[in-house]
């Protein structure tokens, strides 16, 4: 029997790439997306599959909340696998308004796991086949990692922002449901992801779209914070790989293997947009800003998976995508965008200063 994968949050950045890759395999797999269409969800991200008659025939979109058991129950009953990509995802918004992060990351994940439990019990009675659940998590659950350390999957969780705390809470629930009820659950911890269709609130699309418009680029603090960059096609492929090959109850780092300080990312981005450092402003830092994320990707490498896209090609391609898609950018910068931007950056940019780029 062919698979039916429920992908929650499938109208977002990484979720929509997972949908495109899954349907693009052309192996008969059906995909159901459950998405609340928050400010970050965008039906336009799914246009490619909805406009392809063969893929569209294997695709269903449901507008709803993972925290709503009435919606989740019937969808879970028809699924052979579930990937929970849905979350509130921006650290700065979690600092301004944490509640939505907990509603989706704690209550939402609890509702999904309860529904998996019901299906697992039905499978035990021979009423259906097995169901596997994958929780998409992040390197931010490990907290701030001092050089030269790299986080391994057995390290403790030490989240430091409301976003990361909500993601760690989701993971703890998943772990508890695996141990207590024997459910088939796996987790991925991806690193900072970039590529087409990412909401412009995040560093790379924000700086790209501002640079294209000739607007200031607000660099937090000294810009020497380190992130490990992973292309969205690799992140989605890593998730699909763990869904197929991961051991129940285990978490897997999906590392980009490309650690860079923000200043280096910004320098490459300025080159790709044809701008210079005069656009960049050093602005008051994010509170509790983690200095460094770094994961060891060897657990997944031992199973045969590695990222493929080099940052040096992935970044200019991403910049080109934003340059070529002004209508998509305009649609993403609607809703509360102007109010959010003023709240997050108004005072910061007013206090911003030119960046000293003389080599130290
Ligand atoms: P995104 O913000 O682009 O998309 C999130 C999607 O989830 C949106 O379509 C939104 O409408 C939907 N959603 C939010 N709350 C929902 C709810 N209660 N019910 C149903 N749908 C809901 O996020 P993204 O960047 O694609 O991240 C996807 C996942 O990957 C998240 O779990 C995130 O924590 C994780 N992650 C992201 C990164 C990154 O750098 N972007 C890195 C590591 C892990
Ligand atoms: P972000 O894309 O928000 O991802 P995360 O906080 O999950 O790592 O930010 C990436 C890095 O860029 C992080 O160190 C914060 C920094 N940053 C800025 O300097 N200015 C900005 O306006 C944003 C959004 C991020």
PDB file of C-alpha atoms and ligand atoms in Angstrom, residues 8-15 34-42 64-67 84-89 104 135-139 163 167 189-194 197-199 201-202 235, ligand 1:
ATOM      1  CA  UNK A   8       2.131  19.786   9.562  1.00  0.00           C
ATOM      2  CA  UNK A   9       3.427  23.298   8.873  1.00  0.00           C
ATOM      3  CA  UNK A  10       3.793  22.363   5.198  1.00  0.00           C
ATOM      4  CA  UNK A  11       3.018  25.894   3.970  1.00  0.00           C
ATOM      5  CA  UNK A  12       6.141  27.261   5.666  1.00  0.00           C
ATOM      6  CA  UNK A  13       9.752  27.439   4.538  1.00  0.00           C
ATOM      7  CA  UNK A  14      11.133  23.974   5.327  1.00  0.00           C
ATOM      8  CA  UNK A  15       7.750  22.207   5.306  1.00  0.00           C
ATOM      9  CA  UNK A  34      -2.123  20.634   7.944  1.00  0.00           C
ATOM     10  CA  UNK A  35      -1.210  24.291   8.370  1.00  0.00           C
ATOM     11  CA  UNK A  36      -2.691  27.111  10.430  1.00  0.00           C
ATOM     12  CA  UNK A  37      -1.438  29.711   7.913  1.00  0.00           C
ATOM     13  CA  UNK A  38       0.026  32.005  10.545  1.00  0.00           C
ATOM     14  CA  UNK A  39       1.891  35.089   9.304  1.00  0.00           C
ATOM     15  CA  UNK A  40       4.707  32.654   8.344  1.00  0.00           C
ATOM     16  CA  UNK A  41       2.540  30.227   6.353  1.00  0.00           C
ATOM     17  CA  UNK A  42       2.021  30.998   2.662  1.00  0.00           C
ATOM     18  CA  UNK A  64      -6.148  24.092  10.732  1.00  0.00           C
ATOM     19  CA  UNK A  65      -4.252  24.056  14.006  1.00  0.00           C
ATOM     20  CA  UNK A  66      -2.170  21.136  15.324  1.00  0.00           C
ATOM     21  CA  UNK A  67      -3.569  22.025  18.768  1.00  0.00           C
ATOM     22  CA  UNK A  84       5.614  17.768  12.592  1.00  0.00           C
ATOM     23  CA  UNK A  85       7.256  20.781  10.986  1.00  0.00           C
ATOM     24  CA  UNK A  86       4.716  23.248  12.470  1.00  0.00           C
ATOM     25  CA  UNK A  87       6.057  25.692  15.032  1.00  0.00           C
ATOM     26  CA  UNK A  88       6.423  29.359  15.784  1.00  0.00           C
ATOM     27  CA  UNK A  89       9.989  29.824  14.611  1.00  0.00           C
ATOM     28  CA  UNK A 104       2.007  25.259  19.358  1.00  0.00           C
ATOM     29  CA  UNK A 135       9.428  15.831  15.354  1.00  0.00           C
ATOM     30  CA  UNK A 136      11.463  18.521  13.588  1.00  0.00           C
ATOM     31  CA  UNK A 137      13.663  20.235  16.178  1.00  0.00           C
ATOM     32  CA  UNK A 138      16.679  22.532  16.169  1.00  0.00           C
ATOM     33  CA  UNK A 139      20.296  22.899  17.284  1.00  0.00           C
ATOM     34  CA  UNK A 163      11.718  29.742  21.131  1.00  0.00           C
ATOM     35  CA  UNK A 167      11.312  23.396  21.001  1.00  0.00           C
ATOM     36  CA  UNK A 189      17.808  18.729  15.140  1.00  0.00           C
ATOM     37  CA  UNK A 190      18.546  20.937  12.151  1.00  0.00           C
ATOM     38  CA  UNK A 191      20.945  23.843  12.059  1.00  0.00           C
ATOM     39  CA  UNK A 192      20.271  27.387  10.748  1.00  0.00           C
ATOM     40  CA  UNK A 193      18.538  26.954   7.418  1.00  0.00           C
ATOM     41  CA  UNK A 194      18.512  29.258   4.396  1.00  0.00           C
ATOM     42  CA  UNK A 197      10.727  30.802   0.435  1.00  0.00           C
ATOM     43  CA  UNK A 198      12.120  31.729   3.882  1.00  0.00           C
ATOM     44  CA  UNK A 199      10.080  34.405   5.637  1.00  0.00           C
ATOM     45  CA  UNK A 201      12.090  38.097   9.287  1.00  0.00           C
ATOM     46  CA  UNK A 202      15.168  35.789   9.421  1.00  0.00           C
ATOM     47  CA  UNK A 235      17.396  20.088   5.633  1.00  0.00           C
TER      48      UNK A 235
HETATM   49  P1  LIG B   1       8.212  28.738   9.203  1.00  0.00           P
HETATM   50  O1  LIG B   1       7.972  29.766  10.244  1.00  0.00           O
HETATM   51  O2  LIG B   1       8.615  29.162   7.824  1.00  0.00           O
HETATM   52  O3  LIG B   1       6.899  27.846   9.006  1.00  0.00           O
HETATM   53  C1  LIG B   1       6.142  27.351  10.076  1.00  0.00           C
HETATM   54  C2  LIG B   1       4.840  26.833   9.495  1.00  0.00           C
HETATM   55  O4  LIG B   1       4.077  26.248  10.560  1.00  0.00           O
HETATM   56  C3  LIG B   1       3.977  27.929   8.877  1.00  0.00           C
HETATM   57  O5  LIG B   1       3.457  27.498   7.642  1.00  0.00           O
HETATM   58  C4  LIG B   1       2.870  28.140   9.905  1.00  0.00           C
HETATM   59  O6  LIG B   1       1.656  28.595   9.337  1.00  0.00           O
HETATM   60  C5  LIG B   1       2.739  26.738  10.481  1.00  0.00           C
HETATM   61  N1  LIG B   1       2.181  26.697  11.856  1.00  0.00           N
HETATM   62  C6  LIG B   1       2.584  27.431  12.922  1.00  0.00           C
HETATM   63  N2  LIG B   1       1.825  27.112  13.998  1.00  0.00           N
HETATM   64  C7  LIG B   1       0.954  26.158  13.588  1.00  0.00           C
HETATM   65  C8  LIG B   1      -0.067  25.425  14.240  1.00  0.00           C
HETATM   66  N3  LIG B   1      -0.353  25.612  15.535  1.00  0.00           N
HETATM   67  N4  LIG B   1      -0.758  24.496  13.533  1.00  0.00           N
HETATM   68  C9  LIG B   1      -0.483  24.293  12.205  1.00  0.00           C
HETATM   69  N5  LIG B   1       0.457  24.976  11.543  1.00  0.00           N
HETATM   70  C10 LIG B   1       1.173  25.883  12.219  1.00  0.00           C
HETATM   71  O7  LIG B   1       9.254  27.723   9.839  1.00  0.00           O
HETATM   72  P2  LIG B   1      10.509  26.976   9.213  1.00  0.00           P
HETATM   73  O8  LIG B   1      11.661  27.874   9.232  1.00  0.00           O
HETATM   74  O9  LIG B   1      10.099  26.280   7.975  1.00  0.00           O
HETATM   75  O10 LIG B   1      10.767  25.894  10.348  1.00  0.00           O
HETATM   76  C11 LIG B   1      10.094  24.651  10.309  1.00  0.00           C
HETATM   77  C12 LIG B   1      10.523  23.794  11.478  1.00  0.00           C
HETATM   78  O11 LIG B   1      11.927  23.599  11.430  1.00  0.00           O
HETATM   79  C13 LIG B   1      10.204  24.382  12.843  1.00  0.00           C
HETATM   80  O12 LIG B   1       9.786  23.353  13.684  1.00  0.00           O
HETATM   81  C14 LIG B   1      11.538  24.964  13.294  1.00  0.00           C
HETATM   82  O13 LIG B   1      11.618  24.972  14.691  1.00  0.00           O
HETATM   83  C15 LIG B   1      12.501  23.974  12.674  1.00  0.00           C
HETATM   84  N6  LIG B   1      13.830  24.508  12.379  1.00  0.00           N
HETATM   85  C16 LIG B   1      13.961  25.624  11.613  1.00  0.00           C
HETATM   86  C17 LIG B   1      15.233  26.102  11.324  1.00  0.00           C
HETATM   87  C18 LIG B   1      15.445  27.343  10.492  1.00  0.00           C
HETATM   88  O14 LIG B   1      16.577  27.854  10.437  1.00  0.00           O
HETATM   89  N7  LIG B   1      14.434  27.863   9.824  1.00  0.00           N
HETATM   90  C19 LIG B   1      16.365  25.424  11.818  1.00  0.00           C
HETATM   91  C20 LIG B   1      16.180  24.274  12.578  1.00  0.00           C
HETATM   92  C21 LIG B   1      14.911  23.808  12.844  1.00  0.00           C
END
